[in-house]
Short mmCIF file of C-alpha atoms and ligand atoms in Angstrom, two decimals:
data_model
loop_
_atom_site.label_atom_id
_atom_site.label_comp_id
_atom_site.label_asym_id
_atom_site.label_seq_id
_atom_site.Cartn_x
_atom_site.Cartn_y
_atom_site.Cartn_z
CA MET A 1 7.98 5.79 43.31
CA THR A 2 9.63 8.20 40.95
CA ALA A 3 7.45 9.18 38.03
CA GLN A 4 8.18 11.07 34.87
CA LEU A 5 5.99 13.09 32.60
CA ASP A 6 5.36 11.25 29.37
CA THR A 7 3.74 13.23 26.56
CA SER A 8 3.91 10.40 24.06
CA ARG A 9 0.14 9.90 23.81
CA ALA A 10 -1.21 10.52 20.36
CA ASP A 11 -3.58 13.20 21.65
CA GLY A 12 -0.63 14.95 23.28
CA ALA A 13 -2.20 14.79 26.73
CA PRO A 14 0.44 14.43 29.42
CA GLN A 15 0.35 11.10 31.13
CA ILE A 16 2.22 10.13 34.27
CA VAL A 17 3.97 6.79 33.88
CA PRO A 18 6.18 5.12 36.48
CA ARG A 19 9.87 4.86 35.70
CA PRO A 20 11.23 1.32 35.49
CA ALA A 21 12.57 0.33 38.92
CA ALA A 22 16.15 -0.05 37.66
CA VAL A 23 16.15 3.57 36.54
CA ALA A 24 14.38 4.89 39.60
CA THR A 25 16.77 3.27 42.06
CA GLY A 26 20.13 3.07 40.32
CA PRO A 27 22.14 5.55 38.27
CA ILE A 28 21.15 5.87 34.63
CA LEU A 29 24.80 5.94 33.59
CA GLU A 30 27.98 4.71 35.21
CA GLY A 31 31.61 4.65 34.22
CA ARG A 32 33.82 2.27 36.19
CA THR A 33 37.61 2.76 36.22
CA LEU A 34 37.67 3.80 32.58
CA THR A 35 41.01 4.03 30.82
CA LYS A 36 41.69 4.91 27.21
CA SER A 37 45.09 4.75 25.51
CA TYR A 38 45.58 5.78 21.91
CA PRO A 39 48.51 4.33 19.97
CA LEU A 40 50.75 7.11 18.65
CA GLY A 41 53.74 5.92 16.63
CA GLU A 42 55.95 3.88 18.93
CA THR A 43 54.24 5.13 22.09
CA THR A 44 50.72 5.52 23.47
CA VAL A 45 48.76 8.52 24.71
CA ASP A 46 46.94 7.84 27.99
CA ALA A 47 43.86 10.01 27.41
CA LEU A 48 41.97 8.59 30.41
CA ARG A 49 43.68 7.12 33.45
CA GLY A 50 40.92 5.47 35.50
CA VAL A 51 37.74 7.54 35.61
CA SER A 52 34.69 6.49 37.62
CA LEU A 53 31.47 8.44 37.69
CA SER A 54 27.78 8.01 38.08
CA VAL A 55 24.90 10.07 36.68
CA ALA A 56 21.37 9.97 38.12
CA ALA A 57 18.26 10.06 35.93
CA GLY A 58 17.24 13.64 35.27
CA GLU A 59 20.61 15.07 36.27
CA PHE A 60 22.47 17.74 34.28
CA VAL A 61 26.19 17.05 34.59
CA ALA A 62 28.98 19.10 33.03
CA LEU A 63 32.49 17.84 32.29
CA MET A 64 34.93 20.75 32.41
CA GLY A 65 38.64 20.92 31.96
CA PRO A 66 41.48 22.25 29.84
CA SER A 67 42.08 21.31 26.21
CA GLY A 68 43.46 17.79 25.92
CA SER A 69 42.34 16.76 29.41
CA GLY A 70 40.18 13.89 28.09
CA LYS A 71 36.63 15.33 28.09
CA SER A 72 35.65 14.28 24.55
CA THR A 73 37.29 10.88 25.01
CA LEU A 74 35.25 10.34 28.17
CA LEU A 75 32.01 11.44 26.47
CA GLN A 76 32.61 9.08 23.57
CA LEU A 77 33.14 6.14 25.92
CA LEU A 78 30.06 7.04 27.99
CA GLY A 79 27.96 7.39 24.85
CA GLY A 80 29.19 4.11 23.39
CA LEU A 81 30.82 5.76 20.36
CA ASP A 82 34.16 4.21 21.31
CA GLN A 83 35.32 1.38 23.55
CA PRO A 84 37.48 1.88 26.65
CA THR A 85 40.91 0.24 26.86
CA SER A 86 39.78 -1.04 30.26
CA GLY A 87 36.85 -0.45 32.56
CA GLU A 88 33.13 -0.53 31.97
CA VAL A 89 30.26 1.71 30.95
CA ILE A 90 26.84 0.81 32.31
CA LEU A 91 23.87 2.43 30.59
CA GLU A 92 20.46 1.83 32.16
CA GLY A 93 21.84 -1.23 33.95
CA GLU A 94 23.43 -2.79 30.84
CA VAL A 95 27.20 -3.23 30.61
CA ILE A 96 27.84 -1.89 27.10
CA SER A 97 31.06 -3.85 26.51
CA GLN A 98 29.25 -7.12 27.22
CA LEU A 99 26.60 -6.52 24.56
CA SER A 100 26.79 -7.74 21.00
CA ASP A 101 27.69 -5.03 18.46
CA ASP A 102 24.10 -5.09 17.22
CA ARG A 103 22.58 -4.67 20.64
CA ALA A 104 25.08 -1.93 21.57
CA THR A 105 24.26 -0.06 18.35
CA ARG A 106 20.54 -0.35 19.04
CA LEU A 107 20.96 0.82 22.64
CA ARG A 108 22.93 3.84 21.44
CA ARG A 109 20.42 4.65 18.70
CA ASP A 110 17.35 4.23 20.90
CA ARG A 111 18.58 5.56 24.23
CA THR A 112 21.17 8.26 23.49
CA GLY A 113 21.29 11.52 21.58
CA PHE A 114 24.37 13.52 20.60
CA VAL A 115 25.02 17.18 19.86
CA PHE A 116 28.44 18.29 18.64
CA GLN A 117 30.17 21.60 18.06
CA SER A 118 29.38 21.45 14.34
CA PHE A 119 25.66 21.33 13.66
CA ASN A 120 25.73 18.58 11.00
CA LEU A 121 22.39 19.56 9.47
CA ILE A 122 21.40 18.48 5.98
CA PRO A 123 21.34 21.68 3.85
CA LEU A 124 18.57 20.52 1.49
CA LEU A 125 16.16 19.63 4.30
CA ASP A 126 14.10 22.18 6.20
CA VAL A 127 13.87 22.42 10.00
CA SER A 128 11.06 19.87 10.35
CA GLU A 129 12.74 17.43 7.98
CA ASN A 130 16.11 17.72 9.73
CA VAL A 131 14.45 17.13 13.11
CA ALA A 132 12.48 14.19 11.66
CA LEU A 133 15.63 12.52 10.30
CA PRO A 134 16.00 9.76 12.95
CA PHE A 135 12.47 8.59 12.09
CA THR A 136 12.92 9.02 8.33
CA ILE A 137 16.08 6.89 8.44
CA ALA A 138 14.11 4.21 10.30
CA GLY A 139 11.53 4.29 7.49
CA GLN A 140 8.74 5.70 9.66
CA ASP A 141 5.96 8.01 8.51
CA THR A 142 6.70 11.41 10.06
CA SER A 143 3.69 13.25 8.66
CA ARG A 144 1.03 12.17 11.13
CA GLY A 145 0.21 10.71 14.51
CA GLU A 146 2.51 10.53 17.47
CA ILE A 147 5.71 11.08 15.50
CA ALA A 148 4.41 14.31 13.92
CA GLU A 149 3.33 15.39 17.40
CA ARG A 150 6.80 14.71 18.81
CA ILE A 151 8.45 16.71 16.02
CA ARG A 152 6.16 19.70 16.67
CA ASP A 153 6.70 19.37 20.39
CA VAL A 154 10.50 19.35 20.27
CA ILE A 155 10.57 22.26 17.79
CA GLU A 156 8.52 24.18 20.33
CA LEU A 157 10.93 23.16 23.11
CA VAL A 158 13.86 24.73 21.24
CA ASP A 159 11.73 27.76 20.42
CA LEU A 160 11.68 27.38 16.64
CA THR A 161 7.92 27.22 16.09
CA GLY A 162 7.14 29.22 12.95
CA LYS A 163 10.49 28.35 11.33
CA GLU A 164 9.62 24.74 10.42
CA HIS A 165 10.08 25.37 6.70
CA HIS A 166 13.36 27.29 6.86
CA LYS A 167 16.41 25.61 5.36
CA PRO A 168 19.62 25.70 7.45
CA ASP A 169 21.08 28.57 5.38
CA GLN A 170 17.99 30.62 6.26
CA LEU A 171 18.72 30.28 9.99
CA SER A 172 21.20 31.93 12.35
CA ALA A 173 24.00 29.79 13.79
CA GLY A 174 22.19 29.55 17.12
CA GLU A 175 18.97 28.49 15.42
CA GLN A 176 20.86 25.84 13.44
CA GLN A 177 22.32 24.42 16.64
CA ARG A 178 18.84 24.40 18.21
CA VAL A 179 17.67 22.29 15.25
CA ALA A 180 20.52 19.88 16.06
CA VAL A 181 19.39 19.80 19.71
CA ALA A 182 15.79 19.11 18.61
CA ARG A 183 16.96 16.30 16.32
CA ALA A 184 18.91 14.74 19.19
CA LEU A 185 15.91 14.96 21.53
CA VAL A 186 13.09 13.92 19.19
CA THR A 187 13.58 10.21 19.88
CA ARG A 188 13.29 10.97 23.63
CA PRO A 189 16.69 9.52 24.49
CA ALA A 190 17.37 8.56 28.08
CA LEU A 191 20.63 10.48 27.83
CA LEU A 192 21.69 13.51 25.84
CA PHE A 193 25.42 13.96 25.30
CA ALA A 194 26.65 17.35 24.12
CA ASP A 195 30.29 18.09 23.25
CA GLU A 196 31.01 21.84 23.20
CA PRO A 197 27.59 22.60 21.65
CA THR A 198 28.22 26.33 22.07
CA GLY A 199 31.85 26.20 20.90
CA ASN A 200 31.12 27.85 17.54
CA LEU A 201 28.73 30.46 18.89
CA ASP A 202 29.00 33.88 20.46
CA TYR A 203 27.95 34.33 24.08
CA THR A 204 24.31 35.39 23.51
CA THR A 205 23.69 32.68 20.93
CA GLY A 206 25.36 30.11 23.15
CA THR A 207 22.98 31.07 25.92
CA GLU A 208 19.98 30.17 23.68
CA ILE A 209 21.35 26.63 23.32
CA LEU A 210 22.06 26.28 27.01
CA ASP A 211 18.56 27.56 27.83
CA ALA A 212 17.06 24.93 25.49
CA LEU A 213 19.14 22.17 27.11
CA TRP A 214 18.18 23.36 30.55
CA ARG A 215 14.47 23.46 29.69
CA SER A 216 14.63 19.88 28.42
CA CYS A 217 16.19 18.88 31.73
CA GLU A 218 13.97 20.95 34.02
CA GLU A 219 10.65 20.44 32.23
CA ARG A 220 11.12 16.97 30.75
CA HIS A 221 13.59 15.37 33.13
CA GLN A 222 16.08 14.85 30.32
CA THR A 223 19.42 13.58 31.62
CA ILE A 224 22.28 15.59 30.11
CA VAL A 225 26.06 15.22 30.04
CA LEU A 226 27.62 18.39 28.66
CA VAL A 227 31.30 18.83 27.79
CA THR A 228 32.54 22.39 27.91
CA HIS A 229 35.60 24.42 28.80
CA ASP A 230 33.39 27.44 29.49
CA SER A 231 32.43 28.00 33.13
CA LYS A 232 29.35 30.04 32.13
CA ALA A 233 28.06 26.99 30.21
CA ALA A 234 29.02 24.56 32.98
CA ALA A 235 27.13 26.74 35.47
CA TYR A 236 23.86 25.47 33.94
CA ALA A 237 24.62 22.01 35.33
CA ASP A 238 23.59 20.53 38.67
CA ARG A 239 27.08 19.13 39.12
CA VAL A 240 30.42 19.83 37.48
CA LEU A 241 33.14 17.21 37.16
CA VAL A 242 36.55 18.78 36.66
CA VAL A 243 38.70 16.69 34.31
CA ARG A 244 42.47 17.10 34.24
CA ASP A 245 45.16 14.85 32.76
CA GLY A 246 42.72 12.01 32.16
CA THR A 247 41.28 11.90 35.66
CA ILE A 248 38.45 13.57 37.56
CA LEU A 249 40.22 16.10 39.72
CA ASP A 250 37.16 17.33 41.62
CA THR A 251 33.36 17.40 41.75
CA ILE A 252 31.55 20.67 42.27
CA GLU A 253 27.91 20.40 43.38
CA LEU A 254 25.94 23.41 42.21
CA GLY A 255 22.37 22.10 42.53
CA ARG A 256 19.48 23.02 40.26
CA ARG A 257 19.51 26.80 39.92
CA ARG A 258 17.39 28.95 37.70
CA ASP A 259 19.90 31.82 37.63
CA HIS A 260 22.84 29.71 36.28
CA ASP A 261 25.13 32.12 38.11
CA ALA A 262 28.74 31.14 37.41
CA ALA A 263 30.33 32.98 40.36
CA THR A 264 30.43 29.96 42.74
CA LEU A 265 31.86 27.72 40.05
CA ILE A 266 34.49 30.25 38.97
CA GLY A 267 35.51 30.65 42.63
CA ARG A 268 35.91 26.88 43.09
CA LEU A 269 37.85 26.53 39.84
CA ALA A 270 40.20 29.30 40.95
CA GLN A 271 40.83 27.37 44.19
CA LEU A 272 41.80 24.37 42.04
CA GLY A 273 44.20 26.56 40.08
CA LEU A 274 42.14 26.41 36.87
N1 ATP B 1 42.38 9.42 18.05
C1 ATP B 1 43.38 9.83 18.83
N2 ATP B 1 44.65 9.40 18.64
C2 ATP B 1 45.65 9.80 19.44
N3 ATP B 1 45.48 10.64 20.49
C3 ATP B 1 44.25 11.11 20.72
C4 ATP B 1 43.13 10.74 19.91
N4 ATP B 1 42.03 11.37 20.39
C5 ATP B 1 42.44 12.09 21.45
N5 ATP B 1 43.77 11.93 21.65
C6 ATP B 1 44.57 12.54 22.73
O1 ATP B 1 43.94 12.25 23.96
C7 ATP B 1 43.97 13.36 24.84
C8 ATP B 1 42.56 13.75 25.25
O2 ATP B 1 41.88 14.22 24.10
P1 ATP B 1 40.38 14.75 24.15
O3 ATP B 1 39.96 15.01 22.76
O4 ATP B 1 39.56 13.80 24.95
O5 ATP B 1 40.55 16.12 24.96
P2 ATP B 1 39.49 17.26 25.30
O6 ATP B 1 39.51 17.46 26.79
O7 ATP B 1 38.18 16.95 24.69
O8 ATP B 1 40.15 18.54 24.62
P3 ATP B 1 39.46 19.80 23.86
O9 ATP B 1 38.94 20.73 24.96
O10 ATP B 1 40.59 20.43 23.12
O11 ATP B 1 38.38 19.30 22.97
C9 ATP B 1 44.74 14.44 24.10
O12 ATP B 1 46.08 14.38 24.50
C10 ATP B 1 44.60 14.05 22.65
O13 ATP B 1 45.68 14.51 21.89
MG1 MG B 2 37.08 17.83 23.12
#
């Protein structure tokens, strides 16, 4: 049986709990023959033309491809932020399009986290308060018990311990994005979706974000789907899906590698003419 480390006990002691069978045996996320067409004046734009993919629990998958190839569209469908024109998204065994709006919203809120290119932090709140936001919005007490423990824990994961009381304008861009990553992870989502999270950052700062994502995957078995056009970022993934013209052109298996060396990936992309 597959097990995952659960640190949700109030005393913080790690506890091994079995994964539900559906998660242990099947993919955590599936897209089946997804299409998406946007109306544009008299015509339509076919942003996705039949994409199927499957992501295993604990996997780090990158979607790479040129601008306009359909990466963000695909991420939004997979994360339930938008509906496909046809095809299905299955998240933890549930067909999203068959759920009521309420249930779909709850599934997205409880089981997914998002990080975007812009950090979207609240300027008046400090680091801890920004990270605590999902709980605050739900009306929960964030000052004690398991929730306070989770907030501390995720701030440590993104390496911001000691900066809990800094406001966003007292942080570097990379630190701000790490707050956004912590906020996305604090609810322990089954899936983390990230769309160009390093797009506004220089190389070194971008690396800090990618390291934080990778640690969450490696140490906490967080499943991640990362959109990027940067091969150095994609090289953190276990598997890279190359998106072009609304389809998946190729899959590049990299495996879990501590060095995140991009040479193999760059070589394969060159063979594909990218
Ligand atoms: N709301 C929309 N209305 C019309 N067309 C859209 C809309 N959103 C996306 N598109 C089109 O769909 C295609 C795919 O867009 P998408 O944003 O998924 O690309 P992308 O791969 O994420 O690109 P980038 O790397 O520039 O972010 C593009 O041709 C885009 O112009
Ligand atoms: Mg995009």
